[in-house]
PDB file of C-alpha atoms in Angstrom:
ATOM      1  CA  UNK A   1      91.940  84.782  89.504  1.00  0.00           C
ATOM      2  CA  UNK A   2      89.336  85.376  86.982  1.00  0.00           C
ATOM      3  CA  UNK A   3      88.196  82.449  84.466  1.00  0.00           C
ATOM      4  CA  UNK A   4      85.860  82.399  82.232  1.00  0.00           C
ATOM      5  CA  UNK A   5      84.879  78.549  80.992  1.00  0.00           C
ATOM      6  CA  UNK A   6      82.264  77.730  77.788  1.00  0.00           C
ATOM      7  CA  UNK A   7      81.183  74.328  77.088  1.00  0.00           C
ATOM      8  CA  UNK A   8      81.046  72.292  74.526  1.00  0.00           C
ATOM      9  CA  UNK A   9      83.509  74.057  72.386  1.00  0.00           C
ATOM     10  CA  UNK A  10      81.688  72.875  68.940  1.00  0.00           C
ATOM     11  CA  UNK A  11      77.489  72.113  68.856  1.00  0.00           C
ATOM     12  CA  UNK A  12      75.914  70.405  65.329  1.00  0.00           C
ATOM     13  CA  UNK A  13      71.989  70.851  65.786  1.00  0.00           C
ATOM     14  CA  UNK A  14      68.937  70.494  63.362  1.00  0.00           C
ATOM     15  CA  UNK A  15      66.893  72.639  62.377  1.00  0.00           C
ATOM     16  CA  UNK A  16      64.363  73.297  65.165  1.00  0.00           C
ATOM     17  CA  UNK A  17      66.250  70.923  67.985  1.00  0.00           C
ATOM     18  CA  UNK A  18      66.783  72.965  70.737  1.00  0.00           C
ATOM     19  CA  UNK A  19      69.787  73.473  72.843  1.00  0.00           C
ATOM     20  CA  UNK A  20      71.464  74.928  75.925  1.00  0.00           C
ATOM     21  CA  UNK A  21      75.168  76.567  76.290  1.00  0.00           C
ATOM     22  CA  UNK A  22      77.350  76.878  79.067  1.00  0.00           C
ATOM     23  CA  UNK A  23      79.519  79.289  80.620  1.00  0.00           C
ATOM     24  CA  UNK A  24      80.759  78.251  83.663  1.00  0.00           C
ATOM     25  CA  UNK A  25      82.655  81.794  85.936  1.00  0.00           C
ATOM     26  CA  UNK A  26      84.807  82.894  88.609  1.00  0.00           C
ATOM     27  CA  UNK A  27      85.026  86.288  89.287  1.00  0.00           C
ATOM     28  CA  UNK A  28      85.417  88.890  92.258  1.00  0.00           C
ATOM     29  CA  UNK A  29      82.828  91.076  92.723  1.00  0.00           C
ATOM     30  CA  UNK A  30      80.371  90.533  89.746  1.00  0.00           C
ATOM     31  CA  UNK A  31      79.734  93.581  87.711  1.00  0.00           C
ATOM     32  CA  UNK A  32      78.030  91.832  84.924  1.00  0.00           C
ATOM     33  CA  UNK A  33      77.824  88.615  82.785  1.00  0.00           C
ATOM     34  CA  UNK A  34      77.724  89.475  79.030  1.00  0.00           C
ATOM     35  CA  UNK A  35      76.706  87.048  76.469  1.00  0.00           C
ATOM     36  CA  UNK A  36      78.206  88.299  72.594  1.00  0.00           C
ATOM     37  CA  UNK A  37      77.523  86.437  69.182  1.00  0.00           C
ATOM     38  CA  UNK A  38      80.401  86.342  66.725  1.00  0.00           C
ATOM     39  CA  UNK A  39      80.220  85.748  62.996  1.00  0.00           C
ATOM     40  CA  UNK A  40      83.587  85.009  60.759  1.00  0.00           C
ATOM     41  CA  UNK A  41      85.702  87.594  60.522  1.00  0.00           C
ATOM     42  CA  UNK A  42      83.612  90.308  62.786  1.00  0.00           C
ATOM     43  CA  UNK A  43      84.055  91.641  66.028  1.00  0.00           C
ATOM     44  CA  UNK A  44      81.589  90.109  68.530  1.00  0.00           C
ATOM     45  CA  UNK A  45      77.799  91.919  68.699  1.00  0.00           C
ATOM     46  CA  UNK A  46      76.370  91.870  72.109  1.00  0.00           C
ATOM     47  CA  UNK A  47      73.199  89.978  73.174  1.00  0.00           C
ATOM     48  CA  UNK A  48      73.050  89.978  76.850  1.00  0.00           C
ATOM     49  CA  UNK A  49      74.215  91.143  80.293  1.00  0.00           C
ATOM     50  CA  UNK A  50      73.138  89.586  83.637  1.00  0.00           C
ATOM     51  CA  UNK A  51      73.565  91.172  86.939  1.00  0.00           C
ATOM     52  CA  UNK A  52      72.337  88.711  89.474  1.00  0.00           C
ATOM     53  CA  UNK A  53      71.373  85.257  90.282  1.00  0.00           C
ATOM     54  CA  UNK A  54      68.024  84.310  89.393  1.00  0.00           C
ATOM     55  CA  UNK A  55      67.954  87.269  86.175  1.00  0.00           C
ATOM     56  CA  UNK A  56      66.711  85.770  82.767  1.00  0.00           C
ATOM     57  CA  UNK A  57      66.985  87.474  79.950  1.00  0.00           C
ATOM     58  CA  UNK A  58      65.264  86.824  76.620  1.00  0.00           C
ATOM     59  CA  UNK A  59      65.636  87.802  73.209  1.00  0.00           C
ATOM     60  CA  UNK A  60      64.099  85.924  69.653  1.00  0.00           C
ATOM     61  CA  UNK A  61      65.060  82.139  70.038  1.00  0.00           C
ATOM     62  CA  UNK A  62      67.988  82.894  72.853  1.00  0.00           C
ATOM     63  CA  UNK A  63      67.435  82.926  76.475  1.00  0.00           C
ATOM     64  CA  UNK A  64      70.117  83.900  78.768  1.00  0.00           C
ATOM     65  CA  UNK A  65      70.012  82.481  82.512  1.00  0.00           C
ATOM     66  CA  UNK A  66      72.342  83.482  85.591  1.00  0.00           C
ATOM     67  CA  UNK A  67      73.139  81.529  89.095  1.00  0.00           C
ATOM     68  CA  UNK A  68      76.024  82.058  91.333  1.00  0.00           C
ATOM     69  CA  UNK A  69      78.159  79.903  89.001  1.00  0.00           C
ATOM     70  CA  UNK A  70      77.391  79.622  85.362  1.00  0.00           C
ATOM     71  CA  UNK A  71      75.562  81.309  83.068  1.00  0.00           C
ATOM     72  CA  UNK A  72      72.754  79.101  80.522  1.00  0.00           C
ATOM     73  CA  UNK A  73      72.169  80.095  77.124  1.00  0.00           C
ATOM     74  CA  UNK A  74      69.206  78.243  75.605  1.00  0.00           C
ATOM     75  CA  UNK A  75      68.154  78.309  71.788  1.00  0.00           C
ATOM     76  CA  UNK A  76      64.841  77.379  71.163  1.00  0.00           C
ATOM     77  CA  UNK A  77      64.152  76.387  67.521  1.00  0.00           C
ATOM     78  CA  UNK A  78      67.192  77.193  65.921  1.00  0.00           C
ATOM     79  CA  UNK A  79      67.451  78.434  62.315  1.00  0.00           C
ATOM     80  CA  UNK A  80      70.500  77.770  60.412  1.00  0.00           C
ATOM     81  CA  UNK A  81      71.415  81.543  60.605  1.00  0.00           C
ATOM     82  CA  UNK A  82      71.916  81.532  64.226  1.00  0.00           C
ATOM     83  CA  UNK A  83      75.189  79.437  63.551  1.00  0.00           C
ATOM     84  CA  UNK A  84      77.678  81.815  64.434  1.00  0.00           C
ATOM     85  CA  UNK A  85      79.930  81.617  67.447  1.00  0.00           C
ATOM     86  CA  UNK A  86      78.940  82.499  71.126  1.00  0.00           C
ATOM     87  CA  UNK A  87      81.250  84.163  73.250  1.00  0.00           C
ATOM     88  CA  UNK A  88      80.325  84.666  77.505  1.00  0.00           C
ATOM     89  CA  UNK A  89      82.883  87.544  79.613  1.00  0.00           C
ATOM     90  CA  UNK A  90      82.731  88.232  82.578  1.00  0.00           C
ATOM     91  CA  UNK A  91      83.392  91.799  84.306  1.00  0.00           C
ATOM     92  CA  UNK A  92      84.359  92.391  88.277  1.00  0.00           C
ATOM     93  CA  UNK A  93      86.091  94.290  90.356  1.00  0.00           C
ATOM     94  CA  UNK A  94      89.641  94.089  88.792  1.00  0.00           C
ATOM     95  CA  UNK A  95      87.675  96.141  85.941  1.00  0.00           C
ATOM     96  CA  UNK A  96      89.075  93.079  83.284  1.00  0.00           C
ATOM     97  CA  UNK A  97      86.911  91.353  81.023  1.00  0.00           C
ATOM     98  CA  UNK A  98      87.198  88.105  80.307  1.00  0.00           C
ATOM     99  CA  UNK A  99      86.150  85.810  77.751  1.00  0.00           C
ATOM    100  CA  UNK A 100      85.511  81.796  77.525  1.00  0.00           C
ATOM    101  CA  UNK A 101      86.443  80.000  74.789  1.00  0.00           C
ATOM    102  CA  UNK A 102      83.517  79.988  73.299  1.00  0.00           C
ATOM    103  CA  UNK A 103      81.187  77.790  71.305  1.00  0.00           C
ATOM    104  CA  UNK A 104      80.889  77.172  68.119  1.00  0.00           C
ATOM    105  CA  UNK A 105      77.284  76.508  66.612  1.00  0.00           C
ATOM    106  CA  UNK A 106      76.353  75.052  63.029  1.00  0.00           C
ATOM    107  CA  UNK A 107      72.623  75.117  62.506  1.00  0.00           C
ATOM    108  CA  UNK A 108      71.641  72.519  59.595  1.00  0.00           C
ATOM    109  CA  UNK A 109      68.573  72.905  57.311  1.00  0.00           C
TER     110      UNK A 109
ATOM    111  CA  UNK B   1      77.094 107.920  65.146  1.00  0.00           C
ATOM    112  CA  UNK B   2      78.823 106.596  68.773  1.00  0.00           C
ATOM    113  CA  UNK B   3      80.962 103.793  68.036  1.00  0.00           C
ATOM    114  CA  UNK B   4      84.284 102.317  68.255  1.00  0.00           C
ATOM    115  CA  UNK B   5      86.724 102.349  64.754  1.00  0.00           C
ATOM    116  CA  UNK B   6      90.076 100.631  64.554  1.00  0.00           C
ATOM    117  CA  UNK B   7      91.814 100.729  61.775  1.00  0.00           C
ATOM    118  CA  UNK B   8      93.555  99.630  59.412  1.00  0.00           C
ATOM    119  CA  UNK B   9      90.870  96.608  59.027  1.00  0.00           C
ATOM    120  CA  UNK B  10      94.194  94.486  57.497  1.00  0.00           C
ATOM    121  CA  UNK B  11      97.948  94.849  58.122  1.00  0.00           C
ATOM    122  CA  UNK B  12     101.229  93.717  57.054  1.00  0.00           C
ATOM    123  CA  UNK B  13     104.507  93.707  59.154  1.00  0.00           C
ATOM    124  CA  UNK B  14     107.364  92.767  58.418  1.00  0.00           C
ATOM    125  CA  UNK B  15     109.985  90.653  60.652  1.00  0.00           C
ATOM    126  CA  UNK B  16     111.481  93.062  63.125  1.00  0.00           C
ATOM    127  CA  UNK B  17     109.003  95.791  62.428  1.00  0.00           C
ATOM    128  CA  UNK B  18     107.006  97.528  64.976  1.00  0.00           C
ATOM    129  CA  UNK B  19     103.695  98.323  63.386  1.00  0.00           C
ATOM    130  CA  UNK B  20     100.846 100.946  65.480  1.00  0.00           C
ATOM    131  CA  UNK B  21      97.289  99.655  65.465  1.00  0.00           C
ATOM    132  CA  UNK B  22      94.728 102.295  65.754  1.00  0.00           C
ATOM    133  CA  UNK B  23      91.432 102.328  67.974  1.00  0.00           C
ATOM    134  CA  UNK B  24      88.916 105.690  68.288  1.00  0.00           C
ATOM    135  CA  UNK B  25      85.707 105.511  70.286  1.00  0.00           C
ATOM    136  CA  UNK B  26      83.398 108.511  70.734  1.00  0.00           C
ATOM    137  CA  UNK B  27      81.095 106.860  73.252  1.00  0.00           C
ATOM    138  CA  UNK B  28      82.327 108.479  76.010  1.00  0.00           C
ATOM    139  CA  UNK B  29      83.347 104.740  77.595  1.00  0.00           C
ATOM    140  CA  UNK B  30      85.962 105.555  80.242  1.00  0.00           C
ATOM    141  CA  UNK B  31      87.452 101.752  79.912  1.00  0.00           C
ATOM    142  CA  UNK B  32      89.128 100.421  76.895  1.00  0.00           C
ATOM    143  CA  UNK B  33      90.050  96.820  75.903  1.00  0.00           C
ATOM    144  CA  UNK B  34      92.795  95.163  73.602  1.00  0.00           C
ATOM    145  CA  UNK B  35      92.405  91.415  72.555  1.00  0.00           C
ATOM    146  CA  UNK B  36      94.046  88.510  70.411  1.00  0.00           C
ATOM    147  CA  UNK B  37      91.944  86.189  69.016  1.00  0.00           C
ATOM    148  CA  UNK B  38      93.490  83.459  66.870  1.00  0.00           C
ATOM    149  CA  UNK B  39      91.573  80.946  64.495  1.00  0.00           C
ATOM    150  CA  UNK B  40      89.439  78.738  66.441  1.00  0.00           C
ATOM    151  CA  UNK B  41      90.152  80.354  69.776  1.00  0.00           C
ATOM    152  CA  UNK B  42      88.297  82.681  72.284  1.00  0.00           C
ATOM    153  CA  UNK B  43      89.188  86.425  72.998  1.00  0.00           C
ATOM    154  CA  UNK B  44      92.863  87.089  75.163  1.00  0.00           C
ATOM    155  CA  UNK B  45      93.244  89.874  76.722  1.00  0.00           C
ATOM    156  CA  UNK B  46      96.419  91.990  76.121  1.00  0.00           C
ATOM    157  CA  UNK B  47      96.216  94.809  78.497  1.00  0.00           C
ATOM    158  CA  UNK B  48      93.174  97.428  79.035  1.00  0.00           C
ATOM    159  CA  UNK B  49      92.702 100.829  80.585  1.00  0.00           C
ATOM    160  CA  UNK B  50      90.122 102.377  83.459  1.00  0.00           C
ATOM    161  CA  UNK B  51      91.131 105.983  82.705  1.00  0.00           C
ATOM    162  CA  UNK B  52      93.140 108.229  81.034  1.00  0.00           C
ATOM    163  CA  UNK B  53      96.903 107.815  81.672  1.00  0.00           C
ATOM    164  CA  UNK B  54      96.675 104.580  83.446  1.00  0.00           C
ATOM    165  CA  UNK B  55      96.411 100.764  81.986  1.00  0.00           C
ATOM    166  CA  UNK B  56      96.880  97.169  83.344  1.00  0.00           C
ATOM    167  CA  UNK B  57      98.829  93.856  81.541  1.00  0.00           C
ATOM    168  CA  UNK B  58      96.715  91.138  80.553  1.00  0.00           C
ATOM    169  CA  UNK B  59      97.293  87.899  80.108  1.00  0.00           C
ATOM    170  CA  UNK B  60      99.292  88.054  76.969  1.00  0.00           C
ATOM    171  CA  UNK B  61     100.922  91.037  77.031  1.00  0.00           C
ATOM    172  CA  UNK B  62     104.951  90.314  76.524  1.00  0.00           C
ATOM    173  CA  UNK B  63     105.214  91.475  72.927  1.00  0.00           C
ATOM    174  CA  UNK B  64     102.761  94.329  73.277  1.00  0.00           C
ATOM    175  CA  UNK B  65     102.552  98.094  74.455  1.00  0.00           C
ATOM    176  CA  UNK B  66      99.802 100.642  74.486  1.00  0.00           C
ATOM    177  CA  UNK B  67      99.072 104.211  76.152  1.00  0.00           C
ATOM    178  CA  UNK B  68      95.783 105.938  76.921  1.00  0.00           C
ATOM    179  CA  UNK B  69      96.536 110.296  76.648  1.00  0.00           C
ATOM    180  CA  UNK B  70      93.158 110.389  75.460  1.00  0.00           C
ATOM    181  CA  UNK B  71      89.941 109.176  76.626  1.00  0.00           C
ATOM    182  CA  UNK B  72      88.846 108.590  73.339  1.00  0.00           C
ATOM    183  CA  UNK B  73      91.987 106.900  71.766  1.00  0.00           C
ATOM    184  CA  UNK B  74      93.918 103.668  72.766  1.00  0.00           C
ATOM    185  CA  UNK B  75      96.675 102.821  70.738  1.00  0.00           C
ATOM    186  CA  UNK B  76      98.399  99.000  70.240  1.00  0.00           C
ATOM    187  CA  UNK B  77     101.958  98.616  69.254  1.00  0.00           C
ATOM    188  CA  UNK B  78     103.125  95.543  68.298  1.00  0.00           C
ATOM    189  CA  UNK B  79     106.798  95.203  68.789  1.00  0.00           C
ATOM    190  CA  UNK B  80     109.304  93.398  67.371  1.00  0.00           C
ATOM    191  CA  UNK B  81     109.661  91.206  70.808  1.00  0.00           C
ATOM    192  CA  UNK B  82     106.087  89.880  69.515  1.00  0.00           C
ATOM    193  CA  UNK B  83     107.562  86.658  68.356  1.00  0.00           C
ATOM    194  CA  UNK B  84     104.119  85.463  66.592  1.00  0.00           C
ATOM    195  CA  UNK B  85     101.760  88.354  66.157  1.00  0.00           C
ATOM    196  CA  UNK B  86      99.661  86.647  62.879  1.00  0.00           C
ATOM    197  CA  UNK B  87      96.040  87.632  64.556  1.00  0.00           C
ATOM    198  CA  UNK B  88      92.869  88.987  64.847  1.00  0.00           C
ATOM    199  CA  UNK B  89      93.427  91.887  67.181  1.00  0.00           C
ATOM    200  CA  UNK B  90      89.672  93.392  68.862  1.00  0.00           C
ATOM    201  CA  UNK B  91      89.335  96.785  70.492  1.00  0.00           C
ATOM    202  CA  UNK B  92      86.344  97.244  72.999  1.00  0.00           C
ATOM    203  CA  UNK B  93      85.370  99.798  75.448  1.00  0.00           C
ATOM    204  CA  UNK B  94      82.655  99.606  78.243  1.00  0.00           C
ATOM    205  CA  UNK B  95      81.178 102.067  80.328  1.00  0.00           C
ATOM    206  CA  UNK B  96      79.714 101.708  83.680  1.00  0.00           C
ATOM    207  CA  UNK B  97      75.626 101.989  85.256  1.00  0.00           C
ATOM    208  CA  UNK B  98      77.161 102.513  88.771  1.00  0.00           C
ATOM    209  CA  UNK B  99      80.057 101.504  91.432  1.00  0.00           C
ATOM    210  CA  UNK B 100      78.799  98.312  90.909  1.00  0.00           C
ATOM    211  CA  UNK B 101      77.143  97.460  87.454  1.00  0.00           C
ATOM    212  CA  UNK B 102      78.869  97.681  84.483  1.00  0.00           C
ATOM    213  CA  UNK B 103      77.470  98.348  80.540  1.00  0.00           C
ATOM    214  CA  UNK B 104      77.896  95.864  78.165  1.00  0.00           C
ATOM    215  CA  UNK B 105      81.178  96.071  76.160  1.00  0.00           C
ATOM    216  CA  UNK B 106      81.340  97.454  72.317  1.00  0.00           C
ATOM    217  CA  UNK B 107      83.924  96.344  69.993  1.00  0.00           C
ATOM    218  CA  UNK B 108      85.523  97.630  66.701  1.00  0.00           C
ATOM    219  CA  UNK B 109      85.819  95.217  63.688  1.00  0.00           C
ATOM    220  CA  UNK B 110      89.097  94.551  64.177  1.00  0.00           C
ATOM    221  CA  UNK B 111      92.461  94.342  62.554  1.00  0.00           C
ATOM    222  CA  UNK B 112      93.894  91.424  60.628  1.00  0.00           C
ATOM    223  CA  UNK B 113      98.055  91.901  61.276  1.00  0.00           C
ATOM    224  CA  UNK B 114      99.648  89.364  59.075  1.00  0.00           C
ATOM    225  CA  UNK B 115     103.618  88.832  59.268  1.00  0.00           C
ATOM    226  CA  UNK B 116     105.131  88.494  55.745  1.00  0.00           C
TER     227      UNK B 116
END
């Protein structure tokens, strides 16, 4: 069955301490990892999609890395309006796509 | 502009009502998406749709039912059998590269449904 796991659920950072967030999958046939940001309220705004182990993706302060198992996303130098909430899915062969929990990040001044 | 519109953004049903909630995309996405998400919690799917005339349960589907006579258009009822429907309900659709690779999903901005 397909699962989709994020860790920690809730992350409290400073101002400029960076980070890393996990998404930990099982899935048949990998057709792509996708990393989303969600503010209040909104539907979820896409970031990222991985193919394959080893792919890196990079965008501003967020980095997106891939293995056979989990999926990293790493904030460097956070600013407190990259608190939002970050969502990983997952998409195989079934053609579902799955979301973790998520994890929820407060950025403070 | 391509997007993906559901609507209404809020809605209020009554106990024992069955109550329609709408979503439209015009990117030419041949797989469409229905999710919960309640406060504090990730996305659940409710049931989704590879092509026209043809959709899958999700995980939470008891309560719900949808059809797909459209590419563009996937509908969401909410029935009366719902026994808690007070959510955030998200349409998506997602296209695909190849066989293998898919695009990334986009989503609507949702629909509040609130039971009074």
């Amino acid at each position: 069955e397909d699962q989709v796991t994020q860790s920690p659920e809730a992350l409290r950072l400073q101002e400029g301490e960076s980070s890393s967030l996990n998404c930990s999958y099982t899935v048949s046939g990998l057709r792509g990892l996708f990393w989303y940001r969600q503010d209040p309220g909104k539907g979820p705004e896409f970031l990222f999609t991985l193919y394959s182990a080893g792919e890196e993706k990079e965008k501003e302060r967020l980095k997106a890395t891939l293995t056979k198992k989990e999926s990293f996303l790493h904030i460097t130098a956070p600013k407190p309006e990259d608190s939002a909430t970050y969502l990983c899915a997952s998409s195989g062969n079934t053609g579902k796509l799955i979301f973790g929990q998520g994890t929820t990040l407060q950025v403070k001044p | 502009d391509g997007g993906i519109t559901q609507s209404p953004k809020y809605l209020f049903r009554k106990e024992g009502q069955n109550v329609t909630l709408s979503c439209e995309q015009n990117l030419n996405h041949d797989a469409m998406y229905w999710y919960r998400q309640d406060p504090g919690q990730g996305l659940r799917l409710i049931y989704y749709s590879q092509i026209v005339n043809d959709f899958q349960k999700g995980d939470i589907a008891e309560g719900y039912s949808v059809s797909r006579e459209k590419k563009e258009s996937f509908p969401l009822t909410v029935t009366s059998a719902q026994k808690n429907p007070t959510a955030f309900y998200l349409c998506a659709s997602k296209g695909y590269w190849d066989r293998d690779t898919n695009t990334e999903a986009f989503f609507g901005q949702g629909t509040r449904l609130t039971v009074v």
